Tab-separated table of C-alpha atoms (C1' of nucleotides) in Angstrom:
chain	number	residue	atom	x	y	z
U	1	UNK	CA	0.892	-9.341	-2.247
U	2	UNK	CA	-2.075	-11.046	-0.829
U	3	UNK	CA	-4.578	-13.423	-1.919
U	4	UNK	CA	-7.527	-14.045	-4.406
U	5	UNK	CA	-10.239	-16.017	-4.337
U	6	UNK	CA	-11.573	-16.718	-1.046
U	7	UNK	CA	-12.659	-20.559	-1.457
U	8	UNK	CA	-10.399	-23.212	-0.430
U	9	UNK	CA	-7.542	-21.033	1.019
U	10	UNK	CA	-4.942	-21.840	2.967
U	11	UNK	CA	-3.850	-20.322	6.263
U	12	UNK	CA	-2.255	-16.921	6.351
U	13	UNK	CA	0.878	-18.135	7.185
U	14	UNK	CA	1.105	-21.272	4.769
U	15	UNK	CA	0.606	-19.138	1.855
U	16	UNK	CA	3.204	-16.512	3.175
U	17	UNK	CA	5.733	-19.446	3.347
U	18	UNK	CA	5.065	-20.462	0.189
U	19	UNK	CA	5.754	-16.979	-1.302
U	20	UNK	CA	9.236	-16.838	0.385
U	21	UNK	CA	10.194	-20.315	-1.528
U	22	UNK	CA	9.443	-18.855	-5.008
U	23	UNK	CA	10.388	-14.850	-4.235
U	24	UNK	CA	12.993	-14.664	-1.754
U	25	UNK	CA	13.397	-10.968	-1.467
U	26	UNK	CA	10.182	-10.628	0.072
U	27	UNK	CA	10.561	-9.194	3.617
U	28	UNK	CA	7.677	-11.395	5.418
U	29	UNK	CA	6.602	-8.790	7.848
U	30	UNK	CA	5.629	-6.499	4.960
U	31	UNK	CA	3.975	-9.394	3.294
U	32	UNK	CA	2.200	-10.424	6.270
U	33	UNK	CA	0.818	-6.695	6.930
U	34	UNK	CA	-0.768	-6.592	2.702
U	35	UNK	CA	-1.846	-9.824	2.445
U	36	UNK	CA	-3.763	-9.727	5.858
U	37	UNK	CA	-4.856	-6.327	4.428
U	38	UNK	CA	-6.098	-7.646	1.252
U	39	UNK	CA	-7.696	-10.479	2.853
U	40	UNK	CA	-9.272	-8.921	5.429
U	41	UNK	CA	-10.894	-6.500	3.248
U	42	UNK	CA	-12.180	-9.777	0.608
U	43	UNK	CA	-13.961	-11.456	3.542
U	44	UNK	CA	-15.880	-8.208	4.548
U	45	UNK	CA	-16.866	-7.408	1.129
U	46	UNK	CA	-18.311	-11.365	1.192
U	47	UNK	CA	-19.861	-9.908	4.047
U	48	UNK	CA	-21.300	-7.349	2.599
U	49	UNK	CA	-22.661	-8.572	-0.355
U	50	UNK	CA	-24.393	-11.543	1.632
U	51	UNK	CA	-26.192	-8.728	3.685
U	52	UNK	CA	-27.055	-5.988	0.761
U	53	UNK	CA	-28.127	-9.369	-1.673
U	54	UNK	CA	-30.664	-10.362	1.551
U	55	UNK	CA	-32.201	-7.140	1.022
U	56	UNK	CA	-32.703	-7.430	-2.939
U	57	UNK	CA	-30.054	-4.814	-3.866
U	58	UNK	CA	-26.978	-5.433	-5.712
U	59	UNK	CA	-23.652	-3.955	-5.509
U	60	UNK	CA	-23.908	-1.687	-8.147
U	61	UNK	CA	-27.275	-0.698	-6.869
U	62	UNK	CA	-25.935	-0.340	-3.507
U	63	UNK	CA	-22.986	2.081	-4.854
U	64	UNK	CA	-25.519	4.397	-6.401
U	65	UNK	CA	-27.997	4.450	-3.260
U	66	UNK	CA	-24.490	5.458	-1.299
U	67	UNK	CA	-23.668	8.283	-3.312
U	68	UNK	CA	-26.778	9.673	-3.453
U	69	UNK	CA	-27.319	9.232	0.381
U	70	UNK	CA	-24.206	11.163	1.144
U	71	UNK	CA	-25.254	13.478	-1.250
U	72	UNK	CA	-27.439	14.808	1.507
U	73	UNK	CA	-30.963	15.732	0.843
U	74	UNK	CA	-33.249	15.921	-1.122
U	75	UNK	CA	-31.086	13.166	-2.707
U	76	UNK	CA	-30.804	13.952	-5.994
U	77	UNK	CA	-28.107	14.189	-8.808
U	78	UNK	CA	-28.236	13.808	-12.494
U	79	UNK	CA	-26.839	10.890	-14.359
U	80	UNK	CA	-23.807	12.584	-15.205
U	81	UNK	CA	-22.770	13.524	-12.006
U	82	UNK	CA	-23.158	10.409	-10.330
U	83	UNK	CA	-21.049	8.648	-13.275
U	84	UNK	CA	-18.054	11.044	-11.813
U	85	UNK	CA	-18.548	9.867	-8.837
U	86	UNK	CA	-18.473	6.802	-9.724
U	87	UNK	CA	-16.222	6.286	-12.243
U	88	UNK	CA	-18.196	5.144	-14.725
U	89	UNK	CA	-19.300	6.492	-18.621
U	90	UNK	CA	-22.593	8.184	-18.641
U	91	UNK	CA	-23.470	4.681	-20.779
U	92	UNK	CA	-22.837	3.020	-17.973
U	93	UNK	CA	-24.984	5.370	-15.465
U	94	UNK	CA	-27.994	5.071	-18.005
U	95	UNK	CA	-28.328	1.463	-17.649
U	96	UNK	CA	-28.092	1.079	-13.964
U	97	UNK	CA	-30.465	3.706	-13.575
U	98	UNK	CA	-33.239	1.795	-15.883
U	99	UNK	CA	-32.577	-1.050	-13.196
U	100	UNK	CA	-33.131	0.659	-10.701
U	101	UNK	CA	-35.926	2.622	-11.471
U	102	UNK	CA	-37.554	-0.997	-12.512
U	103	UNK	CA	-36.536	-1.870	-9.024
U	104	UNK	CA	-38.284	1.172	-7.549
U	105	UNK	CA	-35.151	2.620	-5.764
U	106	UNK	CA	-34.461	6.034	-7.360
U	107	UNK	CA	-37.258	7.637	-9.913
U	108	UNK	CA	-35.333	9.425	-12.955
U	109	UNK	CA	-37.427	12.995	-14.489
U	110	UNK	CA	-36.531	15.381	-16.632
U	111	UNK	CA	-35.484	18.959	-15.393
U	112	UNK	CA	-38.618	21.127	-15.416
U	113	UNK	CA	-36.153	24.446	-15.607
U	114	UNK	CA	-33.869	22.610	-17.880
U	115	UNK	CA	-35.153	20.317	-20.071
U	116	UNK	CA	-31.546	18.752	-21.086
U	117	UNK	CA	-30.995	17.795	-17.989
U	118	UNK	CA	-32.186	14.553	-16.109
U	119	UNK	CA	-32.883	14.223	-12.446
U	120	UNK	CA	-32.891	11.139	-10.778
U	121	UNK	CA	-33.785	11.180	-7.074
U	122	UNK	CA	-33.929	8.161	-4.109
U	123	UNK	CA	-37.061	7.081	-3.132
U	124	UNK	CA	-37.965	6.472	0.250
U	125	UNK	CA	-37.521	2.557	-0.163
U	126	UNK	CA	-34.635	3.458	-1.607
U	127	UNK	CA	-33.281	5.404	1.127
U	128	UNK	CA	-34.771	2.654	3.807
U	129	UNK	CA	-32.553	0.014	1.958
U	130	UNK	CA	-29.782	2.106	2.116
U	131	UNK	CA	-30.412	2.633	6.041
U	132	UNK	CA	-31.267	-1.178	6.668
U	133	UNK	CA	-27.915	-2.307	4.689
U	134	UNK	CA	-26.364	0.437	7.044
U	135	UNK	CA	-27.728	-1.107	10.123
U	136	UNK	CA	-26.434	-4.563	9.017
U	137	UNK	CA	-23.100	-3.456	8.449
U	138	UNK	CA	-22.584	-1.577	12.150
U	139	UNK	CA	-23.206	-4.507	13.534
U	140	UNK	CA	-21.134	-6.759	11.749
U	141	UNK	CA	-18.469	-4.234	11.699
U	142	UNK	CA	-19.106	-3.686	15.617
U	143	UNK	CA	-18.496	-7.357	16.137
U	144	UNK	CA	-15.367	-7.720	13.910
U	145	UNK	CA	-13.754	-5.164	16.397
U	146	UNK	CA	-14.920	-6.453	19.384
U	147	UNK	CA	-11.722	-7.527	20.522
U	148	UNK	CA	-9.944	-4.494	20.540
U	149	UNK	CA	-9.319	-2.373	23.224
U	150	UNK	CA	-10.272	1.517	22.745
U	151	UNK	CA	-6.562	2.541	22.394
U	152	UNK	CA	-5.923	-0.353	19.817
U	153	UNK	CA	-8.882	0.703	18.037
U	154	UNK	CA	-7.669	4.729	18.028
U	155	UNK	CA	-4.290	3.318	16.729
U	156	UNK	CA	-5.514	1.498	14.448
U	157	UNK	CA	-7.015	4.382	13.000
U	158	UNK	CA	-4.636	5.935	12.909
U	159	UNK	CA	-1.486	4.429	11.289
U	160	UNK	CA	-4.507	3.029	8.627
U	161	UNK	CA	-5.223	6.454	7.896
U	162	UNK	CA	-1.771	7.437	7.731
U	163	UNK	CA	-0.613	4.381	5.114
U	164	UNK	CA	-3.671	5.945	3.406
U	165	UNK	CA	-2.569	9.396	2.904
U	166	UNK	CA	0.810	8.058	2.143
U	167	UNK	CA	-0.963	6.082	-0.898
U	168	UNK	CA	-3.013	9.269	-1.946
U	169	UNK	CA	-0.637	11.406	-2.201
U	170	UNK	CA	1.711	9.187	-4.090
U	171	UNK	CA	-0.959	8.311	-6.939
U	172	UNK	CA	-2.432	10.246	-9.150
U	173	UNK	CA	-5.165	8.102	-9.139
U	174	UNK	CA	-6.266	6.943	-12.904
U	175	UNK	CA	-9.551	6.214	-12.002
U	176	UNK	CA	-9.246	2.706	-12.236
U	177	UNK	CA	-11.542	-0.317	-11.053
U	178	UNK	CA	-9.358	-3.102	-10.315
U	179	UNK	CA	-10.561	-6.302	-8.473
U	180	UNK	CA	-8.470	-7.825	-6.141
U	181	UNK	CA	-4.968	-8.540	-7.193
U	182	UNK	CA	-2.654	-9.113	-4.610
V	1	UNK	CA	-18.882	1.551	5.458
V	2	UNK	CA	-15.925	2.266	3.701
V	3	UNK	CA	-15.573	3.642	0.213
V	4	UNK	CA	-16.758	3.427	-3.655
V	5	UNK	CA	-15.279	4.151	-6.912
V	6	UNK	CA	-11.578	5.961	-6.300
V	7	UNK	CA	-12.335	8.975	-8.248
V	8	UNK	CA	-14.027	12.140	-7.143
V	9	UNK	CA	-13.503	10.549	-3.764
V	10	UNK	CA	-13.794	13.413	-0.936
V	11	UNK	CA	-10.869	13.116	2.120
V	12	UNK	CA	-12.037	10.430	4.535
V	13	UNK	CA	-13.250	12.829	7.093
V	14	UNK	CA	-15.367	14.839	5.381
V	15	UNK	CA	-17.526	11.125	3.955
V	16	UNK	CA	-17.756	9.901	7.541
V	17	UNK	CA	-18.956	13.367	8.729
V	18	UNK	CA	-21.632	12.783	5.429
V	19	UNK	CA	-22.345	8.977	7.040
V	20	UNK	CA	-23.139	10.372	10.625
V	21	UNK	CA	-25.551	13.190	9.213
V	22	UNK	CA	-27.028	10.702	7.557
V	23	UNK	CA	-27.209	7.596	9.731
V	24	UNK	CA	-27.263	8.459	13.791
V	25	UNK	CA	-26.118	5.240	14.970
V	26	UNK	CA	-22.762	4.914	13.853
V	27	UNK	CA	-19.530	4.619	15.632
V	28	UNK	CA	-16.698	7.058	13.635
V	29	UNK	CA	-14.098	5.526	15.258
V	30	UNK	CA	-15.684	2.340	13.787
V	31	UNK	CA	-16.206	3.739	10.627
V	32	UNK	CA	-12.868	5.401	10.546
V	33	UNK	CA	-11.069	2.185	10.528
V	34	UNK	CA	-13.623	0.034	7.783
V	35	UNK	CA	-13.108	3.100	5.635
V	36	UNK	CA	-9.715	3.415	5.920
V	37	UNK	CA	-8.862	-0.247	5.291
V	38	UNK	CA	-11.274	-0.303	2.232
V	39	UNK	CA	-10.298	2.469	0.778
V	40	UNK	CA	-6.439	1.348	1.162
V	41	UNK	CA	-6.989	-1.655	0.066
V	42	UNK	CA	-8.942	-0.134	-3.277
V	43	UNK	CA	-6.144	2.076	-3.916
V	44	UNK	CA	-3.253	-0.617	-3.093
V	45	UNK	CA	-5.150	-2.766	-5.758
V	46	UNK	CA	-5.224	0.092	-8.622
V	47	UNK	CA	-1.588	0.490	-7.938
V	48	UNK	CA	-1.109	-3.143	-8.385
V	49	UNK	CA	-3.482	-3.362	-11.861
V	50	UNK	CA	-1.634	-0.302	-13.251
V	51	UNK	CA	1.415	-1.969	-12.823
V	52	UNK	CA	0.810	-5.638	-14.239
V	53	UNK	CA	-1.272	-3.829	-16.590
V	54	UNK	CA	2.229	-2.282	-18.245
V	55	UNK	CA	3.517	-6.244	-18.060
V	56	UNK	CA	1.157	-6.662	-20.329
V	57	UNK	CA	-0.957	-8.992	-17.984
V	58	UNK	CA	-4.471	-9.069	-17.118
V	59	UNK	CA	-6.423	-9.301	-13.471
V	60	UNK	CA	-7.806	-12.475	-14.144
V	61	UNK	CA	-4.244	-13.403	-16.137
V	62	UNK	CA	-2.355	-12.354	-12.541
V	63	UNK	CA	-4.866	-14.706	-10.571
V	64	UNK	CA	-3.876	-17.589	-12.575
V	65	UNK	CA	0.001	-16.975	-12.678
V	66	UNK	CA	-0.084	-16.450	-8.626
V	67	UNK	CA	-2.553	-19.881	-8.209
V	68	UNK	CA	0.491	-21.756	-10.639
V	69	UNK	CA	3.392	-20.616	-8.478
V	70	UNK	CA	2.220	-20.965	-5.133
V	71	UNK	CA	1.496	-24.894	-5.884
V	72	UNK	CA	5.301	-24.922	-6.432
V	73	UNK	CA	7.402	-27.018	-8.753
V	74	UNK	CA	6.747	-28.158	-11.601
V	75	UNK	CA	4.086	-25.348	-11.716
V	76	UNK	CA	1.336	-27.950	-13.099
V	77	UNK	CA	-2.179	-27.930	-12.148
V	78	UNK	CA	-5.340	-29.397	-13.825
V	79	UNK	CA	-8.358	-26.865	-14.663
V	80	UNK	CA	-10.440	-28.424	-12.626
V	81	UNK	CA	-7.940	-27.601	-9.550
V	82	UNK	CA	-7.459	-24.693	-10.481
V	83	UNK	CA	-10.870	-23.551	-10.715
V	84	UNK	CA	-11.436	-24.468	-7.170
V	85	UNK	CA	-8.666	-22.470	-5.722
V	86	UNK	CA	-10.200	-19.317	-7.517
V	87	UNK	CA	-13.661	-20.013	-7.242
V	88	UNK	CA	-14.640	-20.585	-10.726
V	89	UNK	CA	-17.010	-22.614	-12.692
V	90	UNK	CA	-14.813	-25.248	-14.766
V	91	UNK	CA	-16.131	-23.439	-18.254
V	92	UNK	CA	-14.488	-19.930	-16.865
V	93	UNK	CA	-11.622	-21.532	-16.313
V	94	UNK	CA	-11.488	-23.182	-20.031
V	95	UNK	CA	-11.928	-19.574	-21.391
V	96	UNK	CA	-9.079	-17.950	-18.857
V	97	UNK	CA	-6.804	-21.042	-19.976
V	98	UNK	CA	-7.574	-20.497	-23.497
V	99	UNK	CA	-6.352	-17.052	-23.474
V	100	UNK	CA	-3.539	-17.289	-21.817
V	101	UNK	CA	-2.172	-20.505	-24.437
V	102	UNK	CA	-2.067	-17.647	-26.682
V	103	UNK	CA	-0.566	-14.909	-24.279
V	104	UNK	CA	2.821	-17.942	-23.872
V	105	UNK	CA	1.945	-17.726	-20.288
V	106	UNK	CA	0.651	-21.466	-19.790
V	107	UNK	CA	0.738	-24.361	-21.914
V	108	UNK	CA	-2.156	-26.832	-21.794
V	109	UNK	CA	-1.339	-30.356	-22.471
V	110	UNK	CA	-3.525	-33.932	-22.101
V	111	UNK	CA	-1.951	-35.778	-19.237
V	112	UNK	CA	-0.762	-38.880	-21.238
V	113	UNK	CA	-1.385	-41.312	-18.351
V	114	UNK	CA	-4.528	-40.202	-18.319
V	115	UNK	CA	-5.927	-38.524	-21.233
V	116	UNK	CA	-9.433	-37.346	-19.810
V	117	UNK	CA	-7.232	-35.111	-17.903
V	118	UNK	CA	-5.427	-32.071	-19.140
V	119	UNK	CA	-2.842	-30.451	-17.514
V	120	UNK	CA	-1.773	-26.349	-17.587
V	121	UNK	CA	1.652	-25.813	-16.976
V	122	UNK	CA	3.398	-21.932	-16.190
V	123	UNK	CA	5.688	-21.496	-19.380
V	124	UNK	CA	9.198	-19.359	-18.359
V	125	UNK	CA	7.319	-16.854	-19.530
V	126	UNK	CA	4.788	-17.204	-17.346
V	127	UNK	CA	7.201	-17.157	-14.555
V	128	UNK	CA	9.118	-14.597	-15.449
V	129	UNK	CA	5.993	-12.106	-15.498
V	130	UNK	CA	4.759	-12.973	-12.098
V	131	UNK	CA	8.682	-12.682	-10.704
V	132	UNK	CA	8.544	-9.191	-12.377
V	133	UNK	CA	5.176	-8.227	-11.006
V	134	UNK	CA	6.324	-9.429	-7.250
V	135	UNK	CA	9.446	-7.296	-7.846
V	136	UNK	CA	7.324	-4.487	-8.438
V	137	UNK	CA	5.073	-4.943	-5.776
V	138	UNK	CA	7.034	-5.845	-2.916
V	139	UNK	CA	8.799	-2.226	-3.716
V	140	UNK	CA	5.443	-0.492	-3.665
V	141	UNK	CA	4.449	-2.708	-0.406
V	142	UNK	CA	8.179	-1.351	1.173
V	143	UNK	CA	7.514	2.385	-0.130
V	144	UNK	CA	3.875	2.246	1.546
V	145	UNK	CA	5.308	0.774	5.064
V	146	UNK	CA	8.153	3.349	4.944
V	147	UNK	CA	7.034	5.830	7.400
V	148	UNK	CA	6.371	2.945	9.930
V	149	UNK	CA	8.829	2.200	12.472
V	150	UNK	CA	9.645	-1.843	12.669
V	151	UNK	CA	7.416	-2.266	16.566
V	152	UNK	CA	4.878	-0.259	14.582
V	153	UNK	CA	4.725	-2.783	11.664
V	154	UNK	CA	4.804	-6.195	13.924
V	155	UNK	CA	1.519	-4.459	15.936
V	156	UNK	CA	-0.185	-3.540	12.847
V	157	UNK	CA	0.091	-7.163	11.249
V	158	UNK	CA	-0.736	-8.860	14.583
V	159	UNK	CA	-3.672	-6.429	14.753
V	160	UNK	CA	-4.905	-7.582	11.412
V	161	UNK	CA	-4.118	-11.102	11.800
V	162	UNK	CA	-6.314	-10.931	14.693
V	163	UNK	CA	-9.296	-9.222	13.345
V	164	UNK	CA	-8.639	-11.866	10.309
V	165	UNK	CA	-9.116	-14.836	12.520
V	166	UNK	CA	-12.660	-13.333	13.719
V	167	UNK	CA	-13.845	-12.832	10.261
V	168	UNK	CA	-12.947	-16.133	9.209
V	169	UNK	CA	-13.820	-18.088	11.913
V	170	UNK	CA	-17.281	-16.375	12.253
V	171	UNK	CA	-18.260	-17.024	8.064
V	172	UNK	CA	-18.424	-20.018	6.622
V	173	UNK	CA	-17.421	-18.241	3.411
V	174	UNK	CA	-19.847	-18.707	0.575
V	175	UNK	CA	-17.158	-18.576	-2.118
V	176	UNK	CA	-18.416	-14.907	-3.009
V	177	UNK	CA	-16.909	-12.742	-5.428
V	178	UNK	CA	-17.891	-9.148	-4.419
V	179	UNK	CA	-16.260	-5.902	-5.440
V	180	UNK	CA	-16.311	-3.235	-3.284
V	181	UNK	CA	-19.095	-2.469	-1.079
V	182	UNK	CA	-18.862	0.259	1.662
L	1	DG	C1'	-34.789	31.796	-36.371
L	2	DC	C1'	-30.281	29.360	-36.895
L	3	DT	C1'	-26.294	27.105	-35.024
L	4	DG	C1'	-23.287	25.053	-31.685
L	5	DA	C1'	-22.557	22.823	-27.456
L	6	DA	C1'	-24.126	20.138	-23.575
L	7	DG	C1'	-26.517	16.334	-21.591
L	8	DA	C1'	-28.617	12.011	-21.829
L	9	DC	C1'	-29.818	8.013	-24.466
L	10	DT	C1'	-29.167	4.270	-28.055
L	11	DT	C1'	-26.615	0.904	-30.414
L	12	DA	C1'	-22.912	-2.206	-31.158
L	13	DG	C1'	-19.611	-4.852	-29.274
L	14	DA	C1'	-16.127	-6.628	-25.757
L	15	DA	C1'	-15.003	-9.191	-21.515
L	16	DG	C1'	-16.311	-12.295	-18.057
L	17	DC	C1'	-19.195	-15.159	-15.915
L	18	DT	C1'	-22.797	-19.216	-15.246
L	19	DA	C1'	-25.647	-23.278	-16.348
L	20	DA	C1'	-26.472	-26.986	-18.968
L	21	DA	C1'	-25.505	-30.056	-22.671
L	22	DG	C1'	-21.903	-32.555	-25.148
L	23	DT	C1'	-17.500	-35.208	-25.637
L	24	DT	C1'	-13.975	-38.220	-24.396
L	25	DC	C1'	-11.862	-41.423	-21.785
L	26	DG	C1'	-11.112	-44.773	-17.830
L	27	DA	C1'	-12.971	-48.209	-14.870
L	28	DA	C1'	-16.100	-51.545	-13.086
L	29	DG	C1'	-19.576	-55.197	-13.723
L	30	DG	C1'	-21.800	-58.623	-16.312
Z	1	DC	C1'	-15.142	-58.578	-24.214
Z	2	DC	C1'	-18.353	-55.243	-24.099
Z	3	DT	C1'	-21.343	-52.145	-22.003
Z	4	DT	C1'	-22.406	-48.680	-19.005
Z	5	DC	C1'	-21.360	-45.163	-15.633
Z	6	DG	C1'	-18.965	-41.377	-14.019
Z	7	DA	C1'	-15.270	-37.965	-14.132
Z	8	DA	C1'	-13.004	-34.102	-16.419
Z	9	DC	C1'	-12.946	-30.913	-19.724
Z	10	DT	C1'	-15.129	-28.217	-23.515
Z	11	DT	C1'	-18.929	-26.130	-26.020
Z	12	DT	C1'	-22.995	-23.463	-26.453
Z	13	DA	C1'	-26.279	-20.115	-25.166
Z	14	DG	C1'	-27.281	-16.426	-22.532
Z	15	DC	C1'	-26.594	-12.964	-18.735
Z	16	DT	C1'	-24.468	-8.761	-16.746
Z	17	DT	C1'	-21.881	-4.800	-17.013
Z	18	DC	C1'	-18.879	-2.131	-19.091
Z	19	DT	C1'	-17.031	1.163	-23.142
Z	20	DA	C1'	-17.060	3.852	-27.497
Z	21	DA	C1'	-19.349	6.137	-30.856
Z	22	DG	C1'	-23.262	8.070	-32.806
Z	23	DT	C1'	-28.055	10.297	-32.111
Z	24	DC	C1'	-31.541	13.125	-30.193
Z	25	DT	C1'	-33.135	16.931	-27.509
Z	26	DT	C1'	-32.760	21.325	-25.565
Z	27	DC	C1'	-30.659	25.577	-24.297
Z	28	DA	C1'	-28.047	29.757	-25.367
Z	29	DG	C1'	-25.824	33.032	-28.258
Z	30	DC	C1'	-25.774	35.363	-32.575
DNA sequence: GCTGAAGACTTAGAAGCTAAAGTTCGAAGG
DNA sequence: CCTTCGAACTTTAGCTTCTAAGTCTTCAGC
């Protein structure tokens, strides 16, 4: 399935072996693809996270400064939609916007037209973290593929995006927020 | 970057197309493969929570279970040890232990040969639920692959086996725990 | 003007984590 | 033999972030 934590862990193919001795019907090429997967994607996220946390933002602050980016301009959204999009209660949206607006990323105002409603808009720090954190990451993610050819990286592309439809379409998809389990 | 919460998520084109409007310098063929992975991985990892979830075991509970059985026979590891190989303080692990003495799926015992040590052992139970959990998986993990031919699944995990060596080789690793990021 | 529904906020509480202090035991030195 | 030091685990206090449930405000229809 994978792996966890990230600290002391041993190779790839050590941990793959030890799987087989306590699960033998475990086919090891399909084990080697997920785990790899799993891992792969833990050690960017580490990645990540060192970048965004150099630049003062967390990742829950860096999730909301995403969805309102690609919300397009003028960047702004109400506390309820963003919660959809990400998956959280409206609760849960209220706080992290008080820490952010503390933090000077978004500013939250009520609707002038609608006075129920809240507005809560990126500010341009806001949007330059977002676009520094962006720079960071193209770079890193420019390096991690370095050694791949154009036509590996089009294939790669493309059977990951085909594994990915074959997930989406499978799952209804409960919403959930699951770290990593492999 | 990748992805977010799993919800309201638009299709994968349509958020890159959103990333290049808003962000000039950035590769989509890049982009197309961080995406893809993270947002795989995210979904791989609901599918996994939903399904220990209806074992009746935890995240955290799964991390433990998986950290007991890969050190092999007789399944025994101190607190201590096993709070390294997750990258835990000791005191998290106490609390994670103490649960799980009452879920039957360790038992926690003073090692009598030296009694300032303790020692956590996987019950049958214990066993049994990660045994069921691999079953599951490793038919989810052989449902996902299906549409790959067997040359298409050895390039895919020598692909990522490579791009795994770069990552790892180029971070020291800081022992993060990060969710997702994108 | 009243009433109901919608939207956001507040409060209370759960789950996890960390840091730091406390406890217990083994070992080494006087 | 006894004392002291250090190792390993636990306890305590507090942080973060989430949810659920109740409250407040405002709009819209009657």
């Amino acid at each position: 399935m994978g792996d966890t934590s990230g600290a002391g862990e041993p190779p790839l193919e050590e941990q793959i072996a030890a799987y087989q001795r306590e699960f033998q019907d475990l086919d090891p090429q399909v084990e080697k693809i997920v785990s790899a997967l799993s891992r792969l994607n833990r050690r960017m996220n580490v990645a990540y996270g060192r970048q965004t946390a150099d630049l003062g933002i967390s990742n829950t602050d860096w999730e909301v400064l995403k969805a309102l980016v690609l919300s397009g301009a003028p960047y702004r959204l109400g506390p309820g939609d963003l919660a959809k999009r990400l998956g959280l209660t409206p609760a849960a949206m209220t706080h992290r916007i008080d820490r952010m607006v503390t933090e000077g990323l978004v500013t939250r105002e009520r609707d002038e037209t609608n006075r129920v409603r809240v507005i809560v808009e990126l500010t341009s720090e806001g949007r330059e973290k977002w676009l520094e954190a962006m720079r960071l990451a193209s770079v890193f993610e420019e390096d991690l593929l370095q050694d791949l050819s154009p036509d590996d990286r089009t294939a790669l592309g493309e059977v990951l995006t085909r594994l990915l439809r074959r997930v989406e379409h499978a799952q209804p998809d409960a919403g959930g927020r699951l770290s990593d389990l492999d």
